[in-house]
Amino acid sequence: MLAAVLGEGAALGAAGIALGLAASAGLARAMRAMLYEVGATDAAVYAAGAAFVLAVAVAATLVPARRATRVDPMVALRAE
């Protein structure tokens, strides 16, 4: 159960990362004028940003996932 919920959170984070990378690649020309000492298509910056976003998505999913695994499914269904 915990792995399934964490997997969904990671999948949503990965989808957001993919959309963000596509948008930033498209806007690289506009960003070149605003960046100093970093290239607009610097792979290390993209990788660090993607890793940070994925780590935050998994961390934000971890607390509700652990809480959900502690609840007995029959008790939760009877409460509905």
PDB file of C-alpha atoms in Angstrom:
ATOM      1  CA  MET A   1       0.000   0.000   0.000  1.00  0.00           C
ATOM      2  CA  LEU A   2       2.768   2.429   0.933  1.00  0.00           C
ATOM      3  CA  ALA A   3       4.709   1.687  -2.241  1.00  0.00           C
ATOM      4  CA  ALA A   4       1.603   2.190  -4.378  1.00  0.00           C
ATOM      5  CA  VAL A   5       0.854   5.607  -2.901  1.00  0.00           C
ATOM      6  CA  LEU A   6       4.493   6.675  -3.122  1.00  0.00           C
ATOM      7  CA  GLY A   7       4.561   5.449  -6.718  1.00  0.00           C
ATOM      8  CA  GLU A   8       1.589   7.623  -7.601  1.00  0.00           C
ATOM      9  CA  GLY A   9       3.227  10.645  -5.992  1.00  0.00           C
ATOM     10  CA  ALA A  10       6.465   9.974  -7.840  1.00  0.00           C
ATOM     11  CA  ALA A  11       4.570   9.547 -11.119  1.00  0.00           C
ATOM     12  CA  LEU A  12       2.851  12.898 -10.677  1.00  0.00           C
ATOM     13  CA  GLY A  13       6.179  14.489  -9.810  1.00  0.00           C
ATOM     14  CA  ALA A  14       7.777  12.949 -12.907  1.00  0.00           C
ATOM     15  CA  ALA A  15       4.947  14.242 -15.088  1.00  0.00           C
ATOM     16  CA  GLY A  16       5.456  17.724 -13.685  1.00  0.00           C
ATOM     17  CA  ILE A  17       9.183  17.476 -14.267  1.00  0.00           C
ATOM     18  CA  ALA A  18       8.638  16.394 -17.884  1.00  0.00           C
ATOM     19  CA  LEU A  19       6.287  19.311 -18.540  1.00  0.00           C
ATOM     20  CA  GLY A  20       8.667  21.722 -16.830  1.00  0.00           C
ATOM     21  CA  LEU A  21      11.668  20.499 -18.799  1.00  0.00           C
ATOM     22  CA  ALA A  22       9.753  20.815 -22.054  1.00  0.00           C
ATOM     23  CA  ALA A  23       8.648  24.343 -21.188  1.00  0.00           C
ATOM     24  CA  SER A  24      12.113  25.418 -20.071  1.00  0.00           C
ATOM     25  CA  ALA A  25      13.688  24.004 -23.232  1.00  0.00           C
ATOM     26  CA  GLY A  26      11.206  26.024 -25.245  1.00  0.00           C
ATOM     27  CA  LEU A  27      11.948  29.187 -23.292  1.00  0.00           C
ATOM     28  CA  ALA A  28      15.744  28.788 -23.308  1.00  0.00           C
ATOM     29  CA  ARG A  29      16.248  31.702 -25.680  1.00  0.00           C
ATOM     30  CA  ALA A  30      14.308  34.103 -23.473  1.00  0.00           C
ATOM     31  CA  MET A  31      16.179  32.924 -20.376  1.00  0.00           C
ATOM     32  CA  ARG A  32      19.649  33.480 -21.880  1.00  0.00           C
ATOM     33  CA  ALA A  33      19.394  37.226 -21.311  1.00  0.00           C
ATOM     34  CA  MET A  34      18.493  36.748 -17.630  1.00  0.00           C
ATOM     35  CA  LEU A  35      21.128  34.181 -16.612  1.00  0.00           C
ATOM     36  CA  TYR A  36      24.650  35.003 -15.500  1.00  0.00           C
ATOM     37  CA  GLU A  37      27.483  32.443 -15.489  1.00  0.00           C
ATOM     38  CA  VAL A  38      25.037  29.600 -16.196  1.00  0.00           C
ATOM     39  CA  GLY A  39      24.013  28.429 -19.634  1.00  0.00           C
ATOM     40  CA  ALA A  40      20.320  28.374 -20.515  1.00  0.00           C
ATOM     41  CA  THR A  41      20.606  24.671 -21.363  1.00  0.00           C
ATOM     42  CA  ASP A  42      22.978  23.600 -18.573  1.00  0.00           C
ATOM     43  CA  ALA A  43      22.256  19.912 -17.985  1.00  0.00           C
ATOM     44  CA  ALA A  44      23.551  19.946 -14.400  1.00  0.00           C
ATOM     45  CA  VAL A  45      21.105  22.676 -13.404  1.00  0.00           C
ATOM     46  CA  TYR A  46      18.214  20.840 -15.061  1.00  0.00           C
ATOM     47  CA  ALA A  47      19.178  17.572 -13.354  1.00  0.00           C
ATOM     48  CA  ALA A  48      19.526  19.211  -9.936  1.00  0.00           C
ATOM     49  CA  GLY A  49      16.168  20.952 -10.304  1.00  0.00           C
ATOM     50  CA  ALA A  50      14.443  17.769 -11.426  1.00  0.00           C
ATOM     51  CA  ALA A  51      15.964  15.762  -8.557  1.00  0.00           C
ATOM     52  CA  PHE A  52      14.868  18.412  -6.048  1.00  0.00           C
ATOM     53  CA  VAL A  53      11.299  18.503  -7.362  1.00  0.00           C
ATOM     54  CA  LEU A  54      11.057  14.709  -7.335  1.00  0.00           C
ATOM     55  CA  ALA A  55      12.422  14.554  -3.771  1.00  0.00           C
ATOM     56  CA  VAL A  56       9.879  17.132  -2.600  1.00  0.00           C
ATOM     57  CA  ALA A  57       7.031  15.250  -4.320  1.00  0.00           C
ATOM     58  CA  VAL A  58       7.993  11.970  -2.646  1.00  0.00           C
ATOM     59  CA  ALA A  59       8.482  13.654   0.742  1.00  0.00           C
ATOM     60  CA  ALA A  60       5.080  15.350   0.461  1.00  0.00           C
ATOM     61  CA  THR A  61       3.476  11.991  -0.361  1.00  0.00           C
ATOM     62  CA  LEU A  62       5.221  10.070   2.402  1.00  0.00           C
ATOM     63  CA  VAL A  63       3.278  11.496   5.377  1.00  0.00           C
ATOM     64  CA  PRO A  64      -0.235  10.822   3.989  1.00  0.00           C
ATOM     65  CA  ALA A  65       0.887   7.428   2.692  1.00  0.00           C
ATOM     66  CA  ARG A  66       2.174   6.334   6.086  1.00  0.00           C
ATOM     67  CA  ARG A  67      -1.017   7.587   7.720  1.00  0.00           C
ATOM     68  CA  ALA A  68      -3.128   5.639   5.216  1.00  0.00           C
ATOM     69  CA  THR A  69      -1.264   2.402   5.890  1.00  0.00           C
ATOM     70  CA  ARG A  70      -2.064   2.614   9.598  1.00  0.00           C
ATOM     71  CA  VAL A  71      -5.838   2.603   9.044  1.00  0.00           C
ATOM     72  CA  ASP A  72      -7.615  -0.755   8.866  1.00  0.00           C
ATOM     73  CA  PRO A  73      -9.539  -0.883   5.560  1.00  0.00           C
ATOM     74  CA  MET A  74     -12.626  -2.427   7.166  1.00  0.00           C
ATOM     75  CA  VAL A  75     -12.809   0.331   9.775  1.00  0.00           C
ATOM     76  CA  ALA A  76     -12.484   2.974   7.074  1.00  0.00           C
ATOM     77  CA  LEU A  77     -15.231   1.364   4.971  1.00  0.00           C
ATOM     78  CA  ARG A  78     -17.587   1.069   7.924  1.00  0.00           C
ATOM     79  CA  ALA A  79     -17.063   4.740   8.782  1.00  0.00           C
ATOM     80  CA  GLU A  80     -18.298   5.723   5.315  1.00  0.00           C
TER      81      GLU A  80
END
